[in-house]
Amino acid sequence: MNLSLVSHKPSSMAVNGLLQALQKSADVGTYFNRIVVISPSQWNPTRDEAAILLLDDEDHWPEPVAVETEASIGLPVLPLLMCTAADTGGASSHRGPDVRDPRYYFVSNGIVMDGHEWESQTSSQLLLDKLASYLPLLSRLSLLRQRSLPGALN
C-alpha cells in the first residue's frame, strides 16, 4: 500500500522535511510500503493508496486524471495546511478538494503546520505523532476501498 504526499510545491523544504520524518518513523512502515511525493497535476490515485494533501499553495486542485466511478468509498485523505510567517490568524486562501467530492474520504478536518516545524526537534515530534495517529485509519480505509464491491457502502 502506498502513501502519497500531494503538494503544489513537491520540492519545498517543508515537504522534504515531512518526507524525511515519515521515512524515519517506525509507524509509517507498519501501514504503508512506500511514500511518494507528487504534484496534484501529475497525481493519478490508485485503489491501493491513501494520501496526505499538503495545502501549501493558493492554486486550485485539478480534477483527477482518472476518475474511479466504481469505487464504493472515496480515496482516504488527510489534509495538512502548511502555514508561513506571512499567514496571519485570518482565513487561509489555501484550498484543497471540495469536502463534498465523493472521490475523497476525509479522515479529518485537517492539521495545521508551520512550514518550519521540522527545524525544531520537539515540534517535529509532536506533528509526527499527530500524523501517525491517523495512519491506522488511512490504512484501514484504503484496505476497505480495495476489497469493497461497488455500491456496497451506499
PDB file of C-alpha atoms in Angstrom, residues 24-84:
ATOM      1  CA  LYS A  24      12.296   7.671   9.651  1.00  0.00           C
ATOM      2  CA  SER A  25       9.092   6.917  11.548  1.00  0.00           C
ATOM      3  CA  ALA A  26       8.537   3.297  12.523  1.00  0.00           C
ATOM      4  CA  ASP A  27       4.763   3.909  12.434  1.00  0.00           C
ATOM      5  CA  VAL A  28       4.676   4.517   8.689  1.00  0.00           C
ATOM      6  CA  GLY A  29       6.331   1.208   7.785  1.00  0.00           C
ATOM      7  CA  THR A  30       3.681  -0.642   9.763  1.00  0.00           C
ATOM      8  CA  TYR A  31       0.923   0.602   7.453  1.00  0.00           C
ATOM      9  CA  PHE A  32       2.494   1.694   4.165  1.00  0.00           C
ATOM     10  CA  ASN A  33       5.115   0.146   1.879  1.00  0.00           C
ATOM     11  CA  ARG A  34       6.083   3.291   0.013  1.00  0.00           C
ATOM     12  CA  ILE A  35       5.811   7.066   0.321  1.00  0.00           C
ATOM     13  CA  VAL A  36       5.610   9.119  -2.862  1.00  0.00           C
ATOM     14  CA  VAL A  37       5.758  12.919  -3.250  1.00  0.00           C
ATOM     15  CA  ILE A  38       3.835  14.195  -6.258  1.00  0.00           C
ATOM     16  CA  SER A  39       2.131  17.340  -7.556  1.00  0.00           C
ATOM     17  CA  PRO A  40      -1.672  17.360  -7.976  1.00  0.00           C
ATOM     18  CA  SER A  41      -1.388  17.750 -11.756  1.00  0.00           C
ATOM     19  CA  GLN A  42       0.663  14.523 -12.037  1.00  0.00           C
ATOM     20  CA  TRP A  43      -1.207  12.574  -9.381  1.00  0.00           C
ATOM     21  CA  ASN A  44      -3.214   9.583 -10.569  1.00  0.00           C
ATOM     22  CA  PRO A  45      -4.579   7.931  -7.411  1.00  0.00           C
ATOM     23  CA  THR A  46      -4.973   4.165  -7.310  1.00  0.00           C
ATOM     24  CA  ARG A  47      -7.167   1.912  -5.175  1.00  0.00           C
ATOM     25  CA  ASP A  48      -4.218   0.817  -3.020  1.00  0.00           C
ATOM     26  CA  GLU A  49      -3.208   4.202  -1.655  1.00  0.00           C
ATOM     27  CA  ALA A  50      -4.064   6.875   0.851  1.00  0.00           C
ATOM     28  CA  ALA A  51      -2.886  10.459   0.696  1.00  0.00           C
ATOM     29  CA  ILE A  52      -1.820  13.428   2.744  1.00  0.00           C
ATOM     30  CA  LEU A  53      -2.927  16.533   0.865  1.00  0.00           C
ATOM     31  CA  LEU A  54      -0.496  19.367   1.562  1.00  0.00           C
ATOM     32  CA  LEU A  55      -2.440  22.585   1.171  1.00  0.00           C
ATOM     33  CA  ASP A  56       0.606  24.744   0.529  1.00  0.00           C
ATOM     34  CA  ASP A  57      -0.443  26.967  -2.340  1.00  0.00           C
ATOM     35  CA  GLU A  58      -3.365  29.080  -3.470  1.00  0.00           C
ATOM     36  CA  ASP A  59      -3.735  27.153  -6.720  1.00  0.00           C
ATOM     37  CA  HIS A  60      -6.924  25.173  -7.143  1.00  0.00           C
ATOM     38  CA  TRP A  61      -6.792  21.388  -7.105  1.00  0.00           C
ATOM     39  CA  PRO A  62      -7.184  19.960 -10.602  1.00  0.00           C
ATOM     40  CA  GLU A  63      -9.621  17.236 -11.475  1.00  0.00           C
ATOM     41  CA  PRO A  64      -8.020  13.788 -11.158  1.00  0.00           C
ATOM     42  CA  VAL A  65      -6.597  12.293 -14.338  1.00  0.00           C
ATOM     43  CA  ALA A  66      -8.559   9.074 -13.885  1.00  0.00           C
ATOM     44  CA  VAL A  67     -11.873   9.204 -12.080  1.00  0.00           C
ATOM     45  CA  GLU A  68     -12.922   5.944 -10.438  1.00  0.00           C
ATOM     46  CA  THR A  69     -16.670   5.674 -10.745  1.00  0.00           C
ATOM     47  CA  GLU A  70     -16.862   2.128  -9.412  1.00  0.00           C
ATOM     48  CA  ALA A  71     -15.329   2.896  -6.012  1.00  0.00           C
ATOM     49  CA  SER A  72     -17.740   2.476  -3.125  1.00  0.00           C
ATOM     50  CA  ILE A  73     -15.787   4.879  -0.892  1.00  0.00           C
ATOM     51  CA  GLY A  74     -13.529   7.728  -1.812  1.00  0.00           C
ATOM     52  CA  LEU A  75      -9.765   7.848  -1.561  1.00  0.00           C
ATOM     53  CA  PRO A  76      -8.792   8.245   2.120  1.00  0.00           C
ATOM     54  CA  VAL A  77      -7.070  11.607   2.575  1.00  0.00           C
ATOM     55  CA  LEU A  78      -5.722  13.726   5.412  1.00  0.00           C
ATOM     56  CA  PRO A  79      -5.463  17.460   4.668  1.00  0.00           C
ATOM     57  CA  LEU A  80      -2.391  19.244   6.042  1.00  0.00           C
ATOM     58  CA  LEU A  81      -2.471  23.051   5.883  1.00  0.00           C
ATOM     59  CA  MET A  82       1.021  24.493   5.512  1.00  0.00           C
ATOM     60  CA  CYS A  83       1.246  27.993   7.007  1.00  0.00           C
ATOM     61  CA  THR A  84       4.040  30.511   6.608  1.00  0.00           C
TER      62      THR A  84
END
